[in-house]
Amino acid sequence: MKMPKLKGFEFWRNTLRGARYVVAPMVDQSELAWRLLSRRHGAQLCYTPMLHAQVFVRDANYRKENLYCEVCPEDRPLIVQFCANDPEVFVQAALLAQDYCDAIDLNLGCPQMIAKRGHYGAFLQEEWDLLQRMITLANEKLSVPITCKIRVFPEIAKTVKYAQLLETAGCQLLTVHGRTKEQKGPLAGVASWEHIQAVRKAVNIPVFANGNIQYLSDVERCIQKTGAHGVMSAEGNLHNPALFEGRNPVVWEMAEEYLEIVQKYPCPLSYVRAHLFKLWHHTLQIHQQLRDELAKVKTLEGLVAVNKELKLHCQEEMASLKEEDMSKGGLPFSHWICQPYVRPGPKETCKENGTIGIEGSNRGKRALEDEDDGNSDPLSKNKQKKKLRNPNKTFDPSLKPKYAKCDQCGNPKGNKCVFNLCRGCCKKRAFRETADCPGHGLLFKTKYEKSLLWKSSQSNLPNIEMIAQKGEMKETRLLKEPIDGVA
């Protein structure tokens, strides 16, 4: 007999076991190995990384790599998060995932440019009709509850109305990140617990709070201030997986345990490297040569070796210094201790990218300056690498070649396209109109005409065969006449 679908507080208490300590969905970072490490150290609920609903429906390998192969009894309760902007596609993806999780979450909080281009995440927060249709349909079709993760509006009243709309549509649990979609990167600032508190008071479903969580004491303060039923951590968890235990262990303890789990539950090397960069963040500001080694190694064994070397350096430093002499360099703890990283604001970024001396060591990030040609405009690290590979490369937008735009979508059009379109739009139009575009190598009209000729030739074959048969009969009669005369 099929169990009835639990809702709201009943779902939170029974299925999620009243979870208060939650690990956020993080792209390429909340994979199975990291979730298991976090659960061992106090996390009570985890989310998968954000998955693209359309790709999940279309690509069996994507499903296998991101969910189906990551089934583990220890990894529950688990919520699978999707980004989507189409009700039907979202529900199709959720139906394929619902047997592997305890709930499906709709991402309405991603503020990144990729979300803007893909039209999902926080960039759907003004499209209330669409969101209502998506959540209502999912709530009707799925056998597991539907949850949402949102960002706030600047106005508390609008945020509350937004949350109530989602609840009415069928959302059974709401995670509120107390920042607007404009608050990201250096402009992240402080999350507003006042917004979260207002939402918590206005809705009748469980609410998780997200933002400003660096220590376990912050978790308790947040719950007390907002009245939230649980607290979600992203950055804090990445820098200290033992955050929910209230501990600040040495970095290598967490790093070695994580690497052991990765041996059992493999994941892409880029995920592992990113986690080690987060865990060793403060130490790598001092040991720049090991930072470069960590960035270059191509195997898991290589990452393990760099991790051991970092551990050795830290242990030697600990042995050579007395406790009272250990410089923290403005950090709450020594650099080899797991601790939060406070993202610098716009005014502080230049300091972070410069040289900050600690006992004569360079602890600043590499300067993002293109010093070779005397240009003081900042270059990203990615652009610096491109510049090293090709010294003549320029990033001046005014020097970039200007392309004529497609009449329909704005992408560069084909120079020889008969419709003045890009290849994608040209293909659709040529197919629709049964036309040719030699510029893009599209020959729909030519192929159609050839197919008609072939069909007509096939239909004439019976006539040809009949004529051939009659000719053979006539020829036979002519041959028989002289033979009869001789006889």
mmCIF file of C-alpha atoms in Angstrom, residues 169-396:
data_model
loop_
_atom_site.group_PDB
_atom_site.id
_atom_site.type_symbol
_atom_site.label_atom_id
_atom_site.label_comp_id
_atom_site.label_asym_id
_atom_site.label_seq_id
_atom_site.Cartn_x
_atom_site.Cartn_y
_atom_site.Cartn_z
ATOM 1 C CA ALA A 169 0.948 26.883 -4.672
ATOM 2 C CA GLY A 170 2.038 23.794 -2.717
ATOM 3 C CA CYS A 171 5.544 24.430 -1.338
ATOM 4 C CA GLN A 172 5.963 22.310 1.817
ATOM 5 C CA LEU A 173 9.225 23.812 3.135
ATOM 6 C CA LEU A 174 10.864 27.139 2.364
ATOM 7 C CA THR A 175 14.531 28.097 2.632
ATOM 8 C CA VAL A 176 15.075 31.846 2.742
ATOM 9 C CA HIS A 177 18.495 33.291 1.922
ATOM 10 C CA GLY A 178 18.464 36.723 3.522
ATOM 11 C CA ARG A 179 20.209 38.474 0.612
ATOM 12 C CA THR A 180 18.838 39.961 -2.592
ATOM 13 C CA LYS A 181 19.942 38.640 -5.981
ATOM 14 C CA GLU A 182 22.223 41.684 -6.346
ATOM 15 C CA GLN A 183 24.134 40.757 -3.158
ATOM 16 C CA LYS A 184 26.844 38.435 -4.443
ATOM 17 C CA GLY A 185 30.637 38.233 -4.629
ATOM 18 C CA PRO A 186 32.321 41.336 -3.180
ATOM 19 C CA LEU A 187 28.881 42.942 -2.806
ATOM 20 C CA ALA A 188 27.451 40.082 -0.717
ATOM 21 C CA GLY A 189 27.248 42.104 2.479
ATOM 22 C CA VAL A 190 25.247 40.905 5.482
ATOM 23 C CA ALA A 191 22.131 38.754 5.137
ATOM 24 C CA SER A 192 18.936 40.197 6.596
ATOM 25 C CA TRP A 193 17.570 38.012 9.372
ATOM 26 C CA GLU A 194 14.676 40.514 9.680
ATOM 27 C CA HIS A 195 13.353 39.366 6.278
ATOM 28 C CA ILE A 196 13.611 35.726 7.335
ATOM 29 C CA GLN A 197 11.841 36.451 10.637
ATOM 30 C CA ALA A 198 8.966 38.168 8.807
ATOM 31 C CA VAL A 199 8.554 35.217 6.431
ATOM 32 C CA ARG A 200 8.663 32.726 9.311
ATOM 33 C CA LYS A 201 5.812 34.560 11.057
ATOM 34 C CA ALA A 202 3.726 34.839 7.866
ATOM 35 C CA VAL A 203 3.722 31.235 6.612
ATOM 36 C CA ASN A 204 2.475 27.956 8.065
ATOM 37 C CA ILE A 205 5.227 25.681 6.727
ATOM 38 C CA PRO A 206 8.753 25.009 8.062
ATOM 39 C CA VAL A 207 11.336 27.696 7.237
ATOM 40 C CA PHE A 208 15.111 27.273 6.983
ATOM 41 C CA ALA A 209 17.334 30.361 7.342
ATOM 42 C CA ASN A 210 20.430 30.911 5.187
ATOM 43 C CA GLY A 211 23.116 33.587 5.555
ATOM 44 C CA ASN A 212 25.709 34.866 8.089
ATOM 45 C CA ILE A 213 26.564 31.388 9.442
ATOM 46 C CA GLN A 214 30.232 30.997 10.408
ATOM 47 C CA TYR A 215 30.137 29.219 13.776
ATOM 48 C CA LEU A 216 27.696 27.017 15.699
ATOM 49 C CA SER A 217 26.948 30.009 17.929
ATOM 50 C CA ASP A 218 25.668 31.826 14.818
ATOM 51 C CA VAL A 219 23.273 28.939 14.199
ATOM 52 C CA GLU A 220 21.774 29.269 17.668
ATOM 53 C CA ARG A 221 21.549 33.064 17.398
ATOM 54 C CA CYS A 222 19.863 32.801 14.007
ATOM 55 C CA ILE A 223 17.236 30.347 15.244
ATOM 56 C CA GLN A 224 16.587 32.541 18.267
ATOM 57 C CA LYS A 225 16.358 35.730 16.180
ATOM 58 C CA THR A 226 14.335 34.437 13.215
ATOM 59 C CA GLY A 227 12.363 31.578 14.748
ATOM 60 C CA ALA A 228 13.497 29.386 11.822
ATOM 61 C CA HIS A 229 13.168 25.624 12.166
ATOM 62 C CA GLY A 230 16.619 24.977 10.730
ATOM 63 C CA VAL A 231 19.709 26.762 9.475
ATOM 64 C CA MET A 232 21.464 26.149 6.161
ATOM 65 C CA SER A 233 25.185 26.730 5.643
ATOM 66 C CA ALA A 234 27.191 26.920 2.407
ATOM 67 C CA GLU A 235 30.470 28.879 2.659
ATOM 68 C CA GLY A 236 30.809 28.177 6.377
ATOM 69 C CA ASN A 237 30.486 24.442 5.753
ATOM 70 C CA LEU A 238 33.050 24.481 2.922
ATOM 71 C CA HIS A 239 35.709 26.061 5.150
ATOM 72 C CA ASN A 240 34.823 24.006 8.234
ATOM 73 C CA PRO A 241 32.830 20.770 7.702
ATOM 74 C CA ALA A 242 32.726 20.359 11.510
ATOM 75 C CA LEU A 243 30.840 23.659 11.923
ATOM 76 C CA PHE A 244 27.669 21.930 13.159
ATOM 77 C CA GLU A 245 29.709 20.088 15.803
ATOM 78 C CA GLY A 246 30.916 23.389 17.202
ATOM 79 C CA ARG A 247 34.549 22.385 16.550
ATOM 80 C CA ASN A 248 37.429 24.006 14.707
ATOM 81 C CA PRO A 249 39.697 21.037 13.888
ATOM 82 C CA VAL A 250 43.082 21.184 12.178
ATOM 83 C CA VAL A 251 42.651 21.354 8.409
ATOM 84 C CA TRP A 252 44.448 18.123 7.604
ATOM 85 C CA GLU A 253 42.065 16.120 9.801
ATOM 86 C CA MET A 254 39.117 17.154 7.616
ATOM 87 C CA ALA A 255 41.113 16.986 4.369
ATOM 88 C CA GLU A 256 42.413 13.464 5.000
ATOM 89 C CA GLU A 257 38.989 12.170 6.015
ATOM 90 C CA TYR A 258 37.444 13.691 2.891
ATOM 91 C CA LEU A 259 40.121 12.158 0.646
ATOM 92 C CA GLU A 260 39.458 8.738 2.187
ATOM 93 C CA ILE A 261 35.743 9.069 1.396
ATOM 94 C CA VAL A 262 36.570 10.115 -2.173
ATOM 95 C CA GLN A 263 38.535 6.881 -2.593
ATOM 96 C CA LYS A 264 35.323 4.968 -1.830
ATOM 97 C CA TYR A 265 32.887 7.321 -3.576
ATOM 98 C CA PRO A 266 34.812 8.891 -6.499
ATOM 99 C CA CYS A 267 33.909 12.265 -7.965
ATOM 100 C CA PRO A 268 35.499 14.547 -10.598
ATOM 101 C CA LEU A 269 39.012 15.706 -9.673
ATOM 102 C CA SER A 270 37.946 19.343 -10.044
ATOM 103 C CA TYR A 271 35.510 18.919 -7.126
ATOM 104 C CA VAL A 272 38.241 17.501 -4.867
ATOM 105 C CA ARG A 273 40.694 20.235 -5.815
ATOM 106 C CA ALA A 274 38.100 22.943 -5.115
ATOM 107 C CA HIS A 275 37.393 21.500 -1.653
ATOM 108 C CA LEU A 276 41.097 21.405 -0.763
ATOM 109 C CA PHE A 277 41.494 25.012 -1.891
ATOM 110 C CA LYS A 278 38.658 26.011 0.451
ATOM 111 C CA LEU A 279 39.929 23.983 3.420
ATOM 112 C CA TRP A 280 43.548 25.146 3.043
ATOM 113 C CA HIS A 281 42.597 28.695 2.018
ATOM 114 C CA HIS A 282 44.450 30.551 4.767
ATOM 115 C CA THR A 283 47.544 28.307 4.646
ATOM 116 C CA LEU A 284 47.838 28.649 0.864
ATOM 117 C CA GLN A 285 48.185 32.426 1.261
ATOM 118 C CA ILE A 286 51.531 31.683 2.943
ATOM 119 C CA HIS A 287 52.772 28.648 0.980
ATOM 120 C CA GLN A 288 52.275 30.002 -2.512
ATOM 121 C CA GLN A 289 54.446 27.320 -4.154
ATOM 122 C CA LEU A 290 52.140 24.615 -2.801
ATOM 123 C CA ARG A 291 49.147 26.602 -4.032
ATOM 124 C CA ASP A 292 50.586 26.351 -7.537
ATOM 125 C CA GLU A 293 51.272 22.624 -7.109
ATOM 126 C CA LEU A 294 47.709 22.024 -5.934
ATOM 127 C CA ALA A 295 46.420 23.806 -9.030
ATOM 128 C CA LYS A 296 48.606 21.766 -11.419
ATOM 129 C CA VAL A 297 48.360 18.138 -10.255
ATOM 130 C CA LYS A 298 46.301 15.880 -12.523
ATOM 131 C CA THR A 299 45.565 12.867 -10.292
ATOM 132 C CA LEU A 300 43.941 12.106 -6.951
ATOM 133 C CA GLU A 301 47.273 10.699 -5.746
ATOM 134 C CA GLY A 302 48.892 14.033 -6.615
ATOM 135 C CA LEU A 303 46.298 15.909 -4.532
ATOM 136 C CA VAL A 304 46.910 13.520 -1.621
ATOM 137 C CA ALA A 305 50.655 14.182 -1.888
ATOM 138 C CA VAL A 306 50.202 17.989 -1.852
ATOM 139 C CA ASN A 307 47.864 17.638 1.126
ATOM 140 C CA LYS A 308 50.554 15.672 3.008
ATOM 141 C CA GLU A 309 53.135 18.320 2.181
ATOM 142 C CA LEU A 310 50.886 21.085 3.497
ATOM 143 C CA LYS A 311 50.304 19.077 6.675
ATOM 144 C CA LEU A 312 54.070 18.625 7.127
ATOM 145 C CA HIS A 313 54.761 22.353 6.703
ATOM 146 C CA CYS A 314 52.106 23.225 9.290
ATOM 147 C CA GLN A 315 53.328 20.643 11.797
ATOM 148 C CA GLU A 316 56.909 21.919 11.455
ATOM 149 C CA GLU A 317 55.680 25.469 12.029
ATOM 150 C CA MET A 318 53.703 24.358 15.089
ATOM 151 C CA ALA A 319 56.749 22.556 16.529
ATOM 152 C CA SER A 320 59.087 25.513 16.030
ATOM 153 C CA LEU A 321 56.796 28.070 17.675
ATOM 154 C CA LYS A 322 55.582 28.355 21.227
ATOM 155 C CA GLU A 323 51.861 28.812 21.696
ATOM 156 C CA GLU A 324 52.187 32.432 22.727
ATOM 157 C CA ASP A 325 54.401 33.165 19.689
ATOM 158 C CA MET A 326 52.005 31.753 17.119
ATOM 159 C CA SER A 327 50.928 34.655 14.961
ATOM 160 C CA LYS A 328 47.320 34.491 13.775
ATOM 161 C CA GLY A 329 47.775 37.274 11.250
ATOM 162 C CA GLY A 330 44.422 38.848 11.984
ATOM 163 C CA LEU A 331 42.635 35.479 11.859
ATOM 164 C CA PRO A 332 40.555 34.092 14.745
ATOM 165 C CA PHE A 333 42.829 31.003 14.842
ATOM 166 C CA SER A 334 46.183 29.914 13.398
ATOM 167 C CA HIS A 335 46.029 29.383 9.646
ATOM 168 C CA TRP A 336 46.092 25.564 9.941
ATOM 169 C CA ILE A 337 42.785 25.561 11.843
ATOM 170 C CA CYS A 338 39.443 25.244 10.013
ATOM 171 C CA GLN A 339 37.817 28.667 10.245
ATOM 172 C CA PRO A 340 35.554 30.953 8.219
ATOM 173 C CA TYR A 341 36.727 33.065 5.320
ATOM 174 C CA VAL A 342 35.186 36.516 5.306
ATOM 175 C CA ARG A 343 34.820 37.662 1.712
ATOM 176 C CA PRO A 344 36.325 41.150 1.316
ATOM 177 C CA GLY A 345 34.100 44.024 0.253
ATOM 178 C CA PRO A 346 34.861 46.146 -2.831
ATOM 179 C CA LYS A 347 37.172 48.509 -0.900
ATOM 180 C CA GLU A 348 39.058 45.642 0.666
ATOM 181 C CA THR A 349 39.591 43.675 -2.531
ATOM 182 C CA CYS A 350 42.614 45.715 -3.553
ATOM 183 C CA LYS A 351 44.240 45.001 -0.186
ATOM 184 C CA GLU A 352 43.582 41.284 -0.533
ATOM 185 C CA ASN A 353 45.089 41.257 -4.013
ATOM 186 C CA GLY A 354 48.140 43.144 -2.842
ATOM 187 C CA THR A 355 50.983 42.180 -0.518
ATOM 188 C CA ILE A 356 50.092 41.773 3.130
ATOM 189 C CA GLY A 357 53.133 40.998 5.235
ATOM 190 C CA ILE A 358 52.981 38.494 8.064
ATOM 191 C CA GLU A 359 56.395 37.767 9.552
ATOM 192 C CA GLY A 360 57.940 38.724 6.235
ATOM 193 C CA SER A 361 55.733 36.348 4.228
ATOM 194 C CA ASN A 362 53.615 37.276 1.255
ATOM 195 C CA ARG A 363 50.076 36.283 2.210
ATOM 196 C CA GLY A 364 48.217 38.291 -0.415
ATOM 197 C CA LYS A 365 46.624 36.822 -3.507
ATOM 198 C CA ARG A 366 48.539 37.262 -6.714
ATOM 199 C CA ALA A 367 48.033 40.789 -7.999
ATOM 200 C CA LEU A 368 45.471 40.953 -10.756
ATOM 201 C CA GLU A 369 47.449 43.537 -12.689
ATOM 202 C CA ASP A 370 48.756 43.322 -16.207
ATOM 203 C CA GLU A 371 52.208 44.642 -15.376
ATOM 204 C CA ASP A 372 53.886 43.616 -18.627
ATOM 205 C CA ASP A 373 52.420 46.405 -20.725
ATOM 206 C CA GLY A 374 52.016 48.932 -17.929
ATOM 207 C CA ASN A 375 48.251 48.728 -17.980
ATOM 208 C CA SER A 376 46.737 49.235 -14.533
ATOM 209 C CA ASP A 377 43.361 47.747 -15.496
ATOM 210 C CA PRO A 378 42.723 44.612 -13.436
ATOM 211 C CA LEU A 379 42.864 41.265 -15.224
ATOM 212 C CA SER A 380 41.260 38.114 -13.878
ATOM 213 C CA LYS A 381 43.489 35.110 -13.222
ATOM 214 C CA ASN A 382 41.930 33.343 -16.190
ATOM 215 C CA LYS A 383 42.833 36.237 -18.488
ATOM 216 C CA GLN A 384 46.352 36.359 -17.041
ATOM 217 C CA LYS A 385 46.826 32.693 -18.008
ATOM 218 C CA LYS A 386 45.611 33.414 -21.536
ATOM 219 C CA LYS A 387 48.019 36.350 -21.700
ATOM 220 C CA LEU A 388 50.920 34.086 -20.694
ATOM 221 C CA ARG A 389 50.040 31.630 -23.458
ATOM 222 C CA ASN A 390 49.590 34.406 -26.030
ATOM 223 C CA PRO A 391 51.414 37.670 -25.128
ATOM 224 C CA ASN A 392 49.821 39.464 -28.103
ATOM 225 C CA LYS A 393 46.298 38.787 -26.899
ATOM 226 C CA THR A 394 44.255 41.865 -26.021
ATOM 227 C CA PHE A 395 41.128 42.161 -23.896
ATOM 228 C CA ASP A 396 40.158 45.667 -25.013
#
